Amino acid sequence: MASTDYIGRFAPSPTGPLHIGSLVAAMASYLDAKVHHGQWLVRIEDIDEARSVPGAAQSILQCLANLGMYWDGEVVWQSERHALYQAAFERINDFTYPCGCSRREIADSRLGTSSDGAAIYPGTCRNGLQAGKAARAFRLRVPDAAHSDETITFEDRWAGLVAQHLASEVGDFVLKRADGFWAYQLAVVVDDAAQGVTHVVRGADLLESTARQIYLQRLLKLSTPQYLHVPVVTNPAGEKLSKQTGAQAIDPGRPEQALIEAANFLGLSIGPAESVDAFWRKATSAWAHRFSDR
Ligand code: GLU
């Protein structure tokens, strides 16, 4: 019986089939849950309808099952959870404001970009929309200098101590677009809490988002899970592997090969595995050896 002391999750965006990069994140979260005798949930992050590809979610789920990765409980779909995001948004009303700036105007302010590539917001609309402008988005006010939450620090189980100064490294960030689109940062915080997630294991491309998520958890009075960010697989040009950067779908006819490739990337030394079951036995003990005490 899986324990509720540990609830982990894999939260793919259905932008294409599972590939070696997304399998690495799935495998790390799955192994960590197994080693802790916990639950492993799957949540399909399909709130961004423009990026979701029809059929991709089913293909990811089918591929996980084919690789012997069975999730606990029902799959959760973000596209069905707008009411939860709206309720959370209303709870932190006092900290949000409408913003009428275009991407171009923010880029032109030359505050630079945060490490995840987004332009740092200069705070133009903090004290009210400029005359004649309509709201394009709702932003969350990050703490001003001298506020105790100004710098968010956390201990990542892979990367160690991480600190981010929200005001200078991120700026006030978007929670909702005026057309009703929910930002990933809000949806992920609401869902992880609603699903009782205690341990988040995911790709290091999201390390830069974690401080924003912790800040949101604090405002919403939600507990903060443990985090572990695994390195991301890149293509020869150094870009994170994705469908857009040339990732190949996992070959369903050769599951052991994909599993071993992902395990090697994670630094787990596993010799050849004669079956999917044999692979998971070896991989679980290799992960336990490395991570069970962290
Ligand atoms: N949906 C995100 C992705 O596929 C992952 C979100 C998360 O694990 O927090 O990159």
PDB file of C-alpha atoms and ligand atoms in Angstrom:
ATOM      1  CA  MET A   1       0.000   0.000   0.000  1.00  0.00           C
ATOM      2  CA  ALA A   2       1.473   3.318  -1.080  1.00  0.00           C
ATOM      3  CA  SER A   3       1.887   5.886   1.681  1.00  0.00           C
ATOM      4  CA  THR A   4       0.484   9.408   1.727  1.00  0.00           C
ATOM      5  CA  ASP A   5       3.674  10.620   3.450  1.00  0.00           C
ATOM      6  CA  TYR A   6       5.152  10.786   0.004  1.00  0.00           C
ATOM      7  CA  ILE A   7       3.112  11.948  -2.987  1.00  0.00           C
ATOM      8  CA  GLY A   8       5.050  12.622  -6.167  1.00  0.00           C
ATOM      9  CA  ARG A   9       3.906  13.460  -9.660  1.00  0.00           C
ATOM     10  CA  PHE A  10       4.808  13.695 -13.321  1.00  0.00           C
ATOM     11  CA  ALA A  11       3.144  16.671 -15.003  1.00  0.00           C
ATOM     12  CA  PRO A  12       3.736  16.620 -18.764  1.00  0.00           C
ATOM     13  CA  SER A  13       2.465  19.308 -21.123  1.00  0.00           C
ATOM     14  CA  PRO A  14       0.867  17.434 -24.026  1.00  0.00           C
ATOM     15  CA  THR A  15       2.874  19.146 -26.763  1.00  0.00           C
ATOM     16  CA  GLY A  16       4.014  15.903 -28.413  1.00  0.00           C
ATOM     17  CA  PRO A  17       4.808  12.267 -27.674  1.00  0.00           C
ATOM     18  CA  LEU A  18       7.118  11.222 -24.812  1.00  0.00           C
ATOM     19  CA  HIS A  19      10.797  11.574 -25.825  1.00  0.00           C
ATOM     20  CA  ILE A  20      14.037  10.889 -24.032  1.00  0.00           C
ATOM     21  CA  GLY A  21      14.016  14.314 -22.323  1.00  0.00           C
ATOM     22  CA  SER A  22      10.535  13.955 -20.860  1.00  0.00           C
ATOM     23  CA  LEU A  23      11.221  10.308 -19.999  1.00  0.00           C
ATOM     24  CA  VAL A  24      14.175  11.422 -17.850  1.00  0.00           C
ATOM     25  CA  ALA A  25      11.880  13.658 -15.761  1.00  0.00           C
ATOM     26  CA  ALA A  26       9.184  10.971 -15.617  1.00  0.00           C
ATOM     27  CA  MET A  27      11.688   8.308 -14.566  1.00  0.00           C
ATOM     28  CA  ALA A  28      13.285  10.415 -11.833  1.00  0.00           C
ATOM     29  CA  SER A  29       9.900  11.249 -10.288  1.00  0.00           C
ATOM     30  CA  TYR A  30       8.725   7.636 -10.618  1.00  0.00           C
ATOM     31  CA  LEU A  31      11.864   6.150  -9.046  1.00  0.00           C
ATOM     32  CA  ASP A  32      11.845   8.640  -6.192  1.00  0.00           C
ATOM     33  CA  ALA A  33       8.202   7.769  -5.419  1.00  0.00           C
ATOM     34  CA  LYS A  34       8.911   4.026  -5.566  1.00  0.00           C
ATOM     35  CA  VAL A  35      11.966   4.260  -3.353  1.00  0.00           C
ATOM     36  CA  HIS A  36       9.932   6.175  -0.758  1.00  0.00           C
ATOM     37  CA  HIS A  37       6.989   3.716  -1.056  1.00  0.00           C
ATOM     38  CA  GLY A  38       4.916   6.698  -2.092  1.00  0.00           C
ATOM     39  CA  GLN A  39       2.246   7.479  -4.626  1.00  0.00           C
ATOM     40  CA  TRP A  40       3.080   8.608  -8.133  1.00  0.00           C
ATOM     41  CA  LEU A  41       0.432  10.775  -9.783  1.00  0.00           C
ATOM     42  CA  VAL A  42       0.165  11.921 -13.375  1.00  0.00           C
ATOM     43  CA  ARG A  43      -1.250  15.338 -14.231  1.00  0.00           C
ATOM     44  CA  ILE A  44      -1.695  16.480 -17.819  1.00  0.00           C
ATOM     45  CA  GLU A  45      -0.810  20.178 -18.023  1.00  0.00           C
ATOM     46  CA  ASP A  46      -3.100  21.075 -20.899  1.00  0.00           C
ATOM     47  CA  ILE A  47      -4.196  24.586 -19.876  1.00  0.00           C
ATOM     48  CA  ASP A  48      -2.282  26.128 -22.750  1.00  0.00           C
ATOM     49  CA  GLU A  49      -4.627  25.093 -25.523  1.00  0.00           C
ATOM     50  CA  ALA A  50      -2.502  26.761 -28.181  1.00  0.00           C
ATOM     51  CA  ARG A  51       0.432  24.475 -27.307  1.00  0.00           C
ATOM     52  CA  SER A  52      -1.517  21.264 -26.640  1.00  0.00           C
ATOM     53  CA  VAL A  53      -1.411  18.811 -29.521  1.00  0.00           C
ATOM     54  CA  PRO A  54      -4.488  16.620 -30.045  1.00  0.00           C
ATOM     55  CA  GLY A  55      -3.755  13.011 -29.137  1.00  0.00           C
ATOM     56  CA  ALA A  56      -0.446  13.820 -27.412  1.00  0.00           C
ATOM     57  CA  ALA A  57      -1.751  13.220 -23.880  1.00  0.00           C
ATOM     58  CA  GLN A  58      -3.111   9.777 -24.772  1.00  0.00           C
ATOM     59  CA  SER A  59       0.125   8.932 -26.512  1.00  0.00           C
ATOM     60  CA  ILE A  60       2.157   9.951 -23.404  1.00  0.00           C
ATOM     61  CA  LEU A  61      -0.078   7.870 -21.101  1.00  0.00           C
ATOM     62  CA  GLN A  62       0.110   4.869 -23.417  1.00  0.00           C
ATOM     63  CA  CYS A  63       3.869   5.183 -23.609  1.00  0.00           C
ATOM     64  CA  LEU A  64       4.222   5.367 -19.794  1.00  0.00           C
ATOM     65  CA  ALA A  65       2.154   2.186 -19.429  1.00  0.00           C
ATOM     66  CA  ASN A  66       4.217   0.510 -22.139  1.00  0.00           C
ATOM     67  CA  LEU A  67       7.374   1.378 -20.187  1.00  0.00           C
ATOM     68  CA  GLY A  68       5.916  -0.215 -17.034  1.00  0.00           C
ATOM     69  CA  MET A  69       5.263   3.150 -15.335  1.00  0.00           C
ATOM     70  CA  TYR A  70       1.813   2.846 -13.772  1.00  0.00           C
ATOM     71  CA  TRP A  71       0.389   5.862 -11.981  1.00  0.00           C
ATOM     72  CA  ASP A  72      -1.745   5.910  -8.850  1.00  0.00           C
ATOM     73  CA  GLY A  73      -5.318   7.194  -8.945  1.00  0.00           C
ATOM     74  CA  GLU A  74      -6.987   9.061 -11.772  1.00  0.00           C
ATOM     75  CA  VAL A  75      -5.082  11.229 -14.223  1.00  0.00           C
ATOM     76  CA  VAL A  76      -5.784  14.924 -13.537  1.00  0.00           C
ATOM     77  CA  TRP A  77      -6.312  17.333 -16.463  1.00  0.00           C
ATOM     78  CA  GLN A  78      -5.590  21.009 -15.907  1.00  0.00           C
ATOM     79  CA  SER A  79      -8.106  22.029 -18.574  1.00  0.00           C
ATOM     80  CA  GLU A  80     -10.866  20.855 -16.192  1.00  0.00           C
ATOM     81  CA  ARG A  81      -9.676  22.867 -13.206  1.00  0.00           C
ATOM     82  CA  HIS A  82     -10.272  26.528 -14.109  1.00  0.00           C
ATOM     83  CA  ALA A  83     -12.529  27.052 -11.077  1.00  0.00           C
ATOM     84  CA  LEU A  84      -9.729  26.052  -8.693  1.00  0.00           C
ATOM     85  CA  TYR A  85      -7.314  28.511 -10.286  1.00  0.00           C
ATOM     86  CA  GLN A  86      -9.917  31.282 -10.172  1.00  0.00           C
ATOM     87  CA  ALA A  87     -10.586  30.640  -6.466  1.00  0.00           C
ATOM     88  CA  ALA A  88      -6.859  30.843  -5.666  1.00  0.00           C
ATOM     89  CA  PHE A  89      -6.481  33.985  -7.766  1.00  0.00           C
ATOM     90  CA  GLU A  90      -9.304  35.664  -5.834  1.00  0.00           C
ATOM     91  CA  ARG A  91      -7.685  34.756  -2.517  1.00  0.00           C
ATOM     92  CA  ILE A  92      -4.616  36.818  -3.387  1.00  0.00           C
ATOM     93  CA  ASN A  93      -6.480  39.703  -4.951  1.00  0.00           C
ATOM     94  CA  ASP A  94      -4.687  42.215  -2.751  1.00  0.00           C
ATOM     95  CA  PHE A  95      -1.349  41.279  -4.283  1.00  0.00           C
ATOM     96  CA  THR A  96      -2.290  41.407  -7.963  1.00  0.00           C
ATOM     97  CA  TYR A  97      -2.873  44.232 -10.424  1.00  0.00           C
ATOM     98  CA  PRO A  98      -3.889  44.637 -14.069  1.00  0.00           C
ATOM     99  CA  CYS A  99      -1.068  45.322 -16.510  1.00  0.00           C
ATOM    100  CA  GLY A 100      -1.465  46.874 -19.937  1.00  0.00           C
ATOM    101  CA  CYS A 101       2.127  46.503 -21.175  1.00  0.00           C
ATOM    102  CA  SER A 102       2.894  44.651 -24.387  1.00  0.00           C
ATOM    103  CA  ARG A 103       5.817  42.227 -24.630  1.00  0.00           C
ATOM    104  CA  ARG A 104       7.582  44.798 -26.757  1.00  0.00           C
ATOM    105  CA  GLU A 105       7.227  47.547 -24.159  1.00  0.00           C
ATOM    106  CA  ILE A 106       8.605  45.279 -21.439  1.00  0.00           C
ATOM    107  CA  ALA A 107      11.555  44.223 -23.613  1.00  0.00           C
ATOM    108  CA  ASP A 108      12.230  47.885 -24.457  1.00  0.00           C
ATOM    109  CA  SER A 109      12.573  48.764 -20.783  1.00  0.00           C
ATOM    110  CA  ARG A 110      15.964  46.988 -20.960  1.00  0.00           C
ATOM    111  CA  LEU A 111      15.919  45.549 -17.475  1.00  0.00           C
ATOM    112  CA  GLY A 112      17.202  42.403 -19.131  1.00  0.00           C
ATOM    113  CA  THR A 113      15.907  38.876 -19.045  1.00  0.00           C
ATOM    114  CA  SER A 114      15.596  36.480 -16.159  1.00  0.00           C
ATOM    115  CA  SER A 115      17.550  33.233 -16.427  1.00  0.00           C
ATOM    116  CA  ASP A 116      14.533  31.444 -17.884  1.00  0.00           C
ATOM    117  CA  GLY A 117      14.508  33.892 -20.775  1.00  0.00           C
ATOM    118  CA  ALA A 118      11.495  36.047 -19.799  1.00  0.00           C
ATOM    119  CA  ALA A 119      11.952  39.807 -19.763  1.00  0.00           C
ATOM    120  CA  ILE A 120      12.121  41.230 -16.229  1.00  0.00           C
ATOM    121  CA  TYR A 121       9.028  43.323 -15.658  1.00  0.00           C
ATOM    122  CA  PRO A 122       9.883  46.939 -14.745  1.00  0.00           C
ATOM    123  CA  GLY A 123       6.731  47.521 -12.681  1.00  0.00           C
ATOM    124  CA  THR A 124       5.192  50.064 -15.088  1.00  0.00           C
ATOM    125  CA  CYS A 125       1.561  49.316 -14.124  1.00  0.00           C
ATOM    126  CA  ARG A 126       2.147  48.728 -10.410  1.00  0.00           C
ATOM    127  CA  ASN A 127       0.374  51.920  -9.457  1.00  0.00           C
ATOM    128  CA  GLY A 128      -2.409  51.716 -12.021  1.00  0.00           C
ATOM    129  CA  LEU A 129      -2.942  51.187 -15.724  1.00  0.00           C
ATOM    130  CA  GLN A 130      -1.602  53.969 -17.919  1.00  0.00           C
ATOM    131  CA  ALA A 131      -4.293  56.196 -19.427  1.00  0.00           C
ATOM    132  CA  GLY A 132      -5.961  54.693 -22.483  1.00  0.00           C
ATOM    133  CA  LYS A 133      -4.585  51.206 -21.922  1.00  0.00           C
ATOM    134  CA  ALA A 134      -6.625  48.068 -21.410  1.00  0.00           C
ATOM    135  CA  ALA A 135      -5.501  45.210 -19.152  1.00  0.00           C
ATOM    136  CA  ARG A 136      -3.620  42.498 -21.018  1.00  0.00           C
ATOM    137  CA  ALA A 137      -2.719  40.455 -17.933  1.00  0.00           C
ATOM    138  CA  PHE A 138      -2.848  40.312 -14.136  1.00  0.00           C
ATOM    139  CA  ARG A 139       0.486  40.337 -12.380  1.00  0.00           C
ATOM    140  CA  LEU A 140       1.555  39.349  -8.888  1.00  0.00           C
ATOM    141  CA  ARG A 141       3.468  41.991  -6.978  1.00  0.00           C
ATOM    142  CA  VAL A 142       6.767  40.514  -5.794  1.00  0.00           C
ATOM    143  CA  PRO A 143       8.112  41.653  -2.413  1.00  0.00           C
ATOM    144  CA  ASP A 144       9.786  45.028  -2.226  1.00  0.00           C
ATOM    145  CA  ALA A 145      13.218  45.533  -0.779  1.00  0.00           C
ATOM    146  CA  ALA A 146      13.427  44.885   2.966  1.00  0.00           C
ATOM    147  CA  HIS A 147      10.481  42.481   2.953  1.00  0.00           C
ATOM    148  CA  SER A 148      11.414  39.162   4.561  1.00  0.00           C
ATOM    149  CA  ASP A 149      10.378  37.203   1.447  1.00  0.00           C
ATOM    150  CA  GLU A 150      12.480  39.386  -0.837  1.00  0.00           C
ATOM    151  CA  THR A 151      14.941  36.565  -1.465  1.00  0.00           C
ATOM    152  CA  ILE A 152      13.489  33.079  -1.602  1.00  0.00           C
ATOM    153  CA  THR A 153      15.864  30.269  -0.640  1.00  0.00           C
ATOM    154  CA  PHE A 154      15.306  26.540  -0.730  1.00  0.00           C
ATOM    155  CA  GLU A 155      17.345  23.363  -0.620  1.00  0.00           C
ATOM    156  CA  ASP A 156      17.089  21.451  -3.864  1.00  0.00           C
ATOM    157  CA  ARG A 157      17.837  17.746  -3.408  1.00  0.00           C
ATOM    158  CA  TRP A 158      19.986  17.731  -6.563  1.00  0.00           C
ATOM    159  CA  ALA A 159      21.262  21.283  -6.957  1.00  0.00           C
ATOM    160  CA  GLY A 160      21.736  22.157  -3.256  1.00  0.00           C
ATOM    161  CA  LEU A 161      20.962  25.597  -1.844  1.00  0.00           C
ATOM    162  CA  VAL A 162      19.188  27.878  -4.322  1.00  0.00           C
ATOM    163  CA  ALA A 163      18.429  31.557  -3.735  1.00  0.00           C
ATOM    164  CA  GLN A 164      16.484  33.907  -5.967  1.00  0.00           C
ATOM    165  CA  HIS A 165      15.864  37.596  -5.484  1.00  0.00           C
ATOM    166  CA  LEU A 166      12.420  37.955  -7.007  1.00  0.00           C
ATOM    167  CA  ALA A 167      12.388  41.733  -7.447  1.00  0.00           C
ATOM    168  CA  SER A 168      15.623  41.990  -9.447  1.00  0.00           C
ATOM    169  CA  GLU A 169      15.724  38.539 -11.070  1.00  0.00           C
ATOM    170  CA  VAL A 170      12.070  38.070 -12.049  1.00  0.00           C
ATOM    171  CA  GLY A 171       9.900  41.120 -11.329  1.00  0.00           C
ATOM    172  CA  ASP A 172       6.128  41.070 -10.918  1.00  0.00           C
ATOM    173  CA  PHE A 173       4.945  38.010 -12.852  1.00  0.00           C
ATOM    174  CA  VAL A 174       1.796  37.123 -14.739  1.00  0.00           C
ATOM    175  CA  LEU A 175      -0.835  34.887 -13.097  1.00  0.00           C
ATOM    176  CA  LYS A 176      -3.615  35.304 -15.609  1.00  0.00           C
ATOM    177  CA  ARG A 177      -3.997  36.808 -19.043  1.00  0.00           C
ATOM    178  CA  ALA A 178      -6.939  39.106 -19.695  1.00  0.00           C
ATOM    179  CA  ASP A 179      -8.330  36.515 -22.142  1.00  0.00           C
ATOM    180  CA  GLY A 180      -8.667  34.082 -19.211  1.00  0.00           C
ATOM    181  CA  PHE A 181      -5.521  32.014 -19.818  1.00  0.00           C
ATOM    182  CA  TRP A 182      -3.946  30.824 -16.534  1.00  0.00           C
ATOM    183  CA  ALA A 183      -0.200  31.036 -16.104  1.00  0.00           C
ATOM    184  CA  TYR A 184       1.706  27.825 -15.400  1.00  0.00           C
ATOM    185  CA  GLN A 185       3.066  29.246 -12.115  1.00  0.00           C
ATOM    186  CA  LEU A 186      -0.373  29.598 -10.554  1.00  0.00           C
ATOM    187  CA  ALA A 187      -1.839  26.367 -11.945  1.00  0.00           C
ATOM    188  CA  VAL A 188       1.105  24.251 -10.805  1.00  0.00           C
ATOM    189  CA  VAL A 189       1.028  25.631  -7.254  1.00  0.00           C
ATOM    190  CA  VAL A 190      -2.734  25.131  -6.930  1.00  0.00           C
ATOM    191  CA  ASP A 191      -2.594  21.610  -8.349  1.00  0.00           C
ATOM    192  CA  ASP A 192       0.410  20.400  -6.389  1.00  0.00           C
ATOM    193  CA  ALA A 193      -1.315  21.525  -3.190  1.00  0.00           C
ATOM    194  CA  ALA A 194      -4.756  20.164  -4.148  1.00  0.00           C
ATOM    195  CA  GLN A 195      -3.221  16.790  -4.971  1.00  0.00           C
ATOM    196  CA  GLY A 196      -1.244  16.733  -1.707  1.00  0.00           C
ATOM    197  CA  VAL A 197       2.092  16.562  -3.530  1.00  0.00           C
ATOM    198  CA  THR A 198       4.951  16.366  -1.026  1.00  0.00           C
ATOM    199  CA  HIS A 199       7.862  15.858  -3.436  1.00  0.00           C
ATOM    200  CA  VAL A 200       8.337  17.554  -6.795  1.00  0.00           C
ATOM    201  CA  VAL A 201      10.905  15.889  -9.058  1.00  0.00           C
ATOM    202  CA  ARG A 202      11.229  17.521 -12.497  1.00  0.00           C
ATOM    203  CA  GLY A 203      13.652  19.005 -15.025  1.00  0.00           C
ATOM    204  CA  ALA A 204      16.161  21.693 -14.101  1.00  0.00           C
ATOM    205  CA  ASP A 205      14.606  24.064 -16.645  1.00  0.00           C
ATOM    206  CA  LEU A 206      12.017  24.682 -13.903  1.00  0.00           C
ATOM    207  CA  LEU A 207      14.545  25.414 -11.156  1.00  0.00           C
ATOM    208  CA  GLU A 208      14.173  29.110 -12.024  1.00  0.00           C
ATOM    209  CA  SER A 209      10.399  28.918 -11.519  1.00  0.00           C
ATOM    210  CA  THR A 210      10.580  27.378  -8.072  1.00  0.00           C
ATOM    211  CA  ALA A 211      11.106  30.577  -6.084  1.00  0.00           C
ATOM    212  CA  ARG A 212       7.986  32.080  -7.715  1.00  0.00           C
ATOM    213  CA  GLN A 213       6.063  28.957  -6.801  1.00  0.00           C
ATOM    214  CA  ILE A 214       7.276  29.048  -3.201  1.00  0.00           C
ATOM    215  CA  TYR A 215       6.292  32.704  -2.955  1.00  0.00           C
ATOM    216  CA  LEU A 216       2.806  31.852  -4.238  1.00  0.00           C
ATOM    217  CA  GLN A 217       2.542  28.947  -1.777  1.00  0.00           C
ATOM    218  CA  ARG A 218       3.329  31.339   1.060  1.00  0.00           C
ATOM    219  CA  LEU A 219       0.717  33.881  -0.047  1.00  0.00           C
ATOM    220  CA  LEU A 220      -1.891  31.139  -0.459  1.00  0.00           C
ATOM    221  CA  LYS A 221      -0.850  29.550   2.883  1.00  0.00           C
ATOM    222  CA  LEU A 222      -0.015  26.226   1.241  1.00  0.00           C
ATOM    223  CA  SER A 223       2.826  23.974   2.272  1.00  0.00           C
ATOM    224  CA  THR A 224       5.995  23.841   0.212  1.00  0.00           C
ATOM    225  CA  PRO A 225       7.007  20.432  -1.150  1.00  0.00           C
ATOM    226  CA  GLN A 226      10.579  19.132  -1.329  1.00  0.00           C
ATOM    227  CA  TYR A 227      12.176  19.817  -4.701  1.00  0.00           C
ATOM    228  CA  LEU A 228      14.614  17.827  -6.801  1.00  0.00           C
ATOM    229  CA  HIS A 229      15.534  19.140 -10.247  1.00  0.00           C
ATOM    230  CA  VAL A 230      17.277  16.709 -12.568  1.00  0.00           C
ATOM    231  CA  PRO A 231      19.485  17.908 -15.443  1.00  0.00           C
ATOM    232  CA  VAL A 232      17.715  18.339 -18.766  1.00  0.00           C
ATOM    233  CA  VAL A 233      18.591  16.501 -21.944  1.00  0.00           C
ATOM    234  CA  THR A 234      19.754  18.877 -24.674  1.00  0.00           C
ATOM    235  CA  ASN A 235      20.240  18.558 -28.434  1.00  0.00           C
ATOM    236  CA  PRO A 236      23.690  19.067 -30.043  1.00  0.00           C
ATOM    237  CA  ALA A 237      22.989  22.834 -30.152  1.00  0.00           C
ATOM    238  CA  GLY A 238      22.571  22.849 -26.365  1.00  0.00           C
ATOM    239  CA  GLU A 239      18.806  23.471 -26.467  1.00  0.00           C
ATOM    240  CA  LYS A 240      16.440  21.628 -24.131  1.00  0.00           C
ATOM    241  CA  LEU A 241      15.121  18.631 -26.026  1.00  0.00           C
ATOM    242  CA  SER A 242      11.515  19.058 -27.096  1.00  0.00           C
ATOM    243  CA  LYS A 243       9.440  18.328 -30.121  1.00  0.00           C
ATOM    244  CA  GLN A 244      10.397  21.775 -31.470  1.00  0.00           C
ATOM    245  CA  THR A 245      14.131  21.096 -31.033  1.00  0.00           C
ATOM    246  CA  GLY A 246      14.051  17.761 -32.797  1.00  0.00           C
ATOM    247  CA  ALA A 247      13.241  15.167 -30.107  1.00  0.00           C
ATOM    248  CA  GLN A 248      12.341  11.728 -31.430  1.00  0.00           C
ATOM    249  CA  ALA A 249       9.390   9.878 -29.909  1.00  0.00           C
ATOM    250  CA  ILE A 250      10.271   6.835 -27.779  1.00  0.00           C
ATOM    251  CA  ASP A 251      10.195   3.669 -29.913  1.00  0.00           C
ATOM    252  CA  PRO A 252       7.376   1.558 -28.416  1.00  0.00           C
ATOM    253  CA  GLY A 253       8.988  -1.603 -29.803  1.00  0.00           C
ATOM    254  CA  ARG A 254      12.171  -1.131 -27.733  1.00  0.00           C
ATOM    255  CA  PRO A 255      11.161   0.012 -24.248  1.00  0.00           C
ATOM    256  CA  GLU A 256      14.257  -1.362 -22.473  1.00  0.00           C
ATOM    257  CA  GLN A 257      16.542   0.639 -24.733  1.00  0.00           C
ATOM    258  CA  ALA A 258      14.773   3.935 -23.945  1.00  0.00           C
ATOM    259  CA  LEU A 259      14.718   3.125 -20.223  1.00  0.00           C
ATOM    260  CA  ILE A 260      18.438   2.368 -20.124  1.00  0.00           C
ATOM    261  CA  GLU A 261      19.263   5.502 -22.057  1.00  0.00           C
ATOM    262  CA  ALA A 262      17.261   7.649 -19.601  1.00  0.00           C
ATOM    263  CA  ALA A 263      18.801   5.876 -16.582  1.00  0.00           C
ATOM    264  CA  ASN A 264      22.316   6.425 -17.948  1.00  0.00           C
ATOM    265  CA  PHE A 265      21.539  10.102 -18.394  1.00  0.00           C
ATOM    266  CA  LEU A 266      20.507  10.249 -14.728  1.00  0.00           C
ATOM    267  CA  GLY A 267      23.856   8.684 -13.806  1.00  0.00           C
ATOM    268  CA  LEU A 268      22.359   5.391 -12.645  1.00  0.00           C
ATOM    269  CA  SER A 269      24.662   2.588 -13.664  1.00  0.00           C
ATOM    270  CA  ILE A 270      22.515  -0.285 -14.745  1.00  0.00           C
ATOM    271  CA  GLY A 271      23.804  -3.008 -16.992  1.00  0.00           C
ATOM    272  CA  PRO A 272      21.627  -4.541 -19.673  1.00  0.00           C
ATOM    273  CA  ALA A 273      18.102  -5.426 -18.536  1.00  0.00           C
ATOM    274  CA  GLU A 274      16.427  -8.472 -20.020  1.00  0.00           C
ATOM    275  CA  SER A 275      12.922  -7.101 -19.403  1.00  0.00           C
ATOM    276  CA  VAL A 276      11.092  -3.944 -18.345  1.00  0.00           C
ATOM    277  CA  ASP A 277      10.503  -5.471 -14.891  1.00  0.00           C
ATOM    278  CA  ALA A 278      14.168  -6.330 -14.515  1.00  0.00           C
ATOM    279  CA  PHE A 279      15.057  -2.777 -15.490  1.00  0.00           C
ATOM    280  CA  TRP A 280      12.814  -1.271 -12.792  1.00  0.00           C
ATOM    281  CA  ARG A 281      14.232  -3.578 -10.105  1.00  0.00           C
ATOM    282  CA  LYS A 282      17.766  -2.494 -10.913  1.00  0.00           C
ATOM    283  CA  ALA A 283      16.891   1.164 -11.389  1.00  0.00           C
ATOM    284  CA  THR A 284      15.000   1.363  -8.084  1.00  0.00           C
ATOM    285  CA  SER A 285      17.913   0.015  -6.145  1.00  0.00           C
ATOM    286  CA  ALA A 286      20.342   2.333  -7.966  1.00  0.00           C
ATOM    287  CA  TRP A 287      18.147   5.361  -7.158  1.00  0.00           C
ATOM    288  CA  ALA A 288      17.717   4.246  -3.541  1.00  0.00           C
ATOM    289  CA  HIS A 289      21.456   4.004  -3.182  1.00  0.00           C
ATOM    290  CA  ARG A 290      21.817   7.562  -4.382  1.00  0.00           C
ATOM    291  CA  PHE A 291      18.764   9.449  -3.105  1.00  0.00           C
ATOM    292  CA  SER A 292      16.821   7.731  -0.350  1.00  0.00           C
ATOM    293  CA  ASP A 293      18.487   9.749   2.390  1.00  0.00           C
ATOM    294  CA  ARG A 294      18.021  13.105   0.624  1.00  0.00           C
TER     295      ARG A 294
HETATM  296  N1  GLU B   1       4.279  20.814 -17.582  1.00  0.00           N
HETATM  297  C1  GLU B   1       5.671  21.122 -17.381  1.00  0.00           C
HETATM  298  C2  GLU B   1       6.500  20.563 -18.524  1.00  0.00           C
HETATM  299  O1  GLU B   1       6.058  19.652 -19.200  1.00  0.00           O
HETATM  300  C3  GLU B   1       6.207  20.527 -16.091  1.00  0.00           C
HETATM  301  C4  GLU B   1       5.680  21.210 -14.912  1.00  0.00           C
HETATM  302  C5  GLU B   1       6.231  20.745 -13.574  1.00  0.00           C
HETATM  303  O2  GLU B   1       6.739  19.614 -13.459  1.00  0.00           O
HETATM  304  O3  GLU B   1       6.139  21.536 -12.647  1.00  0.00           O
HETATM  305  O4  GLU B   1       7.596  21.044 -18.743  1.00  0.00           O
END
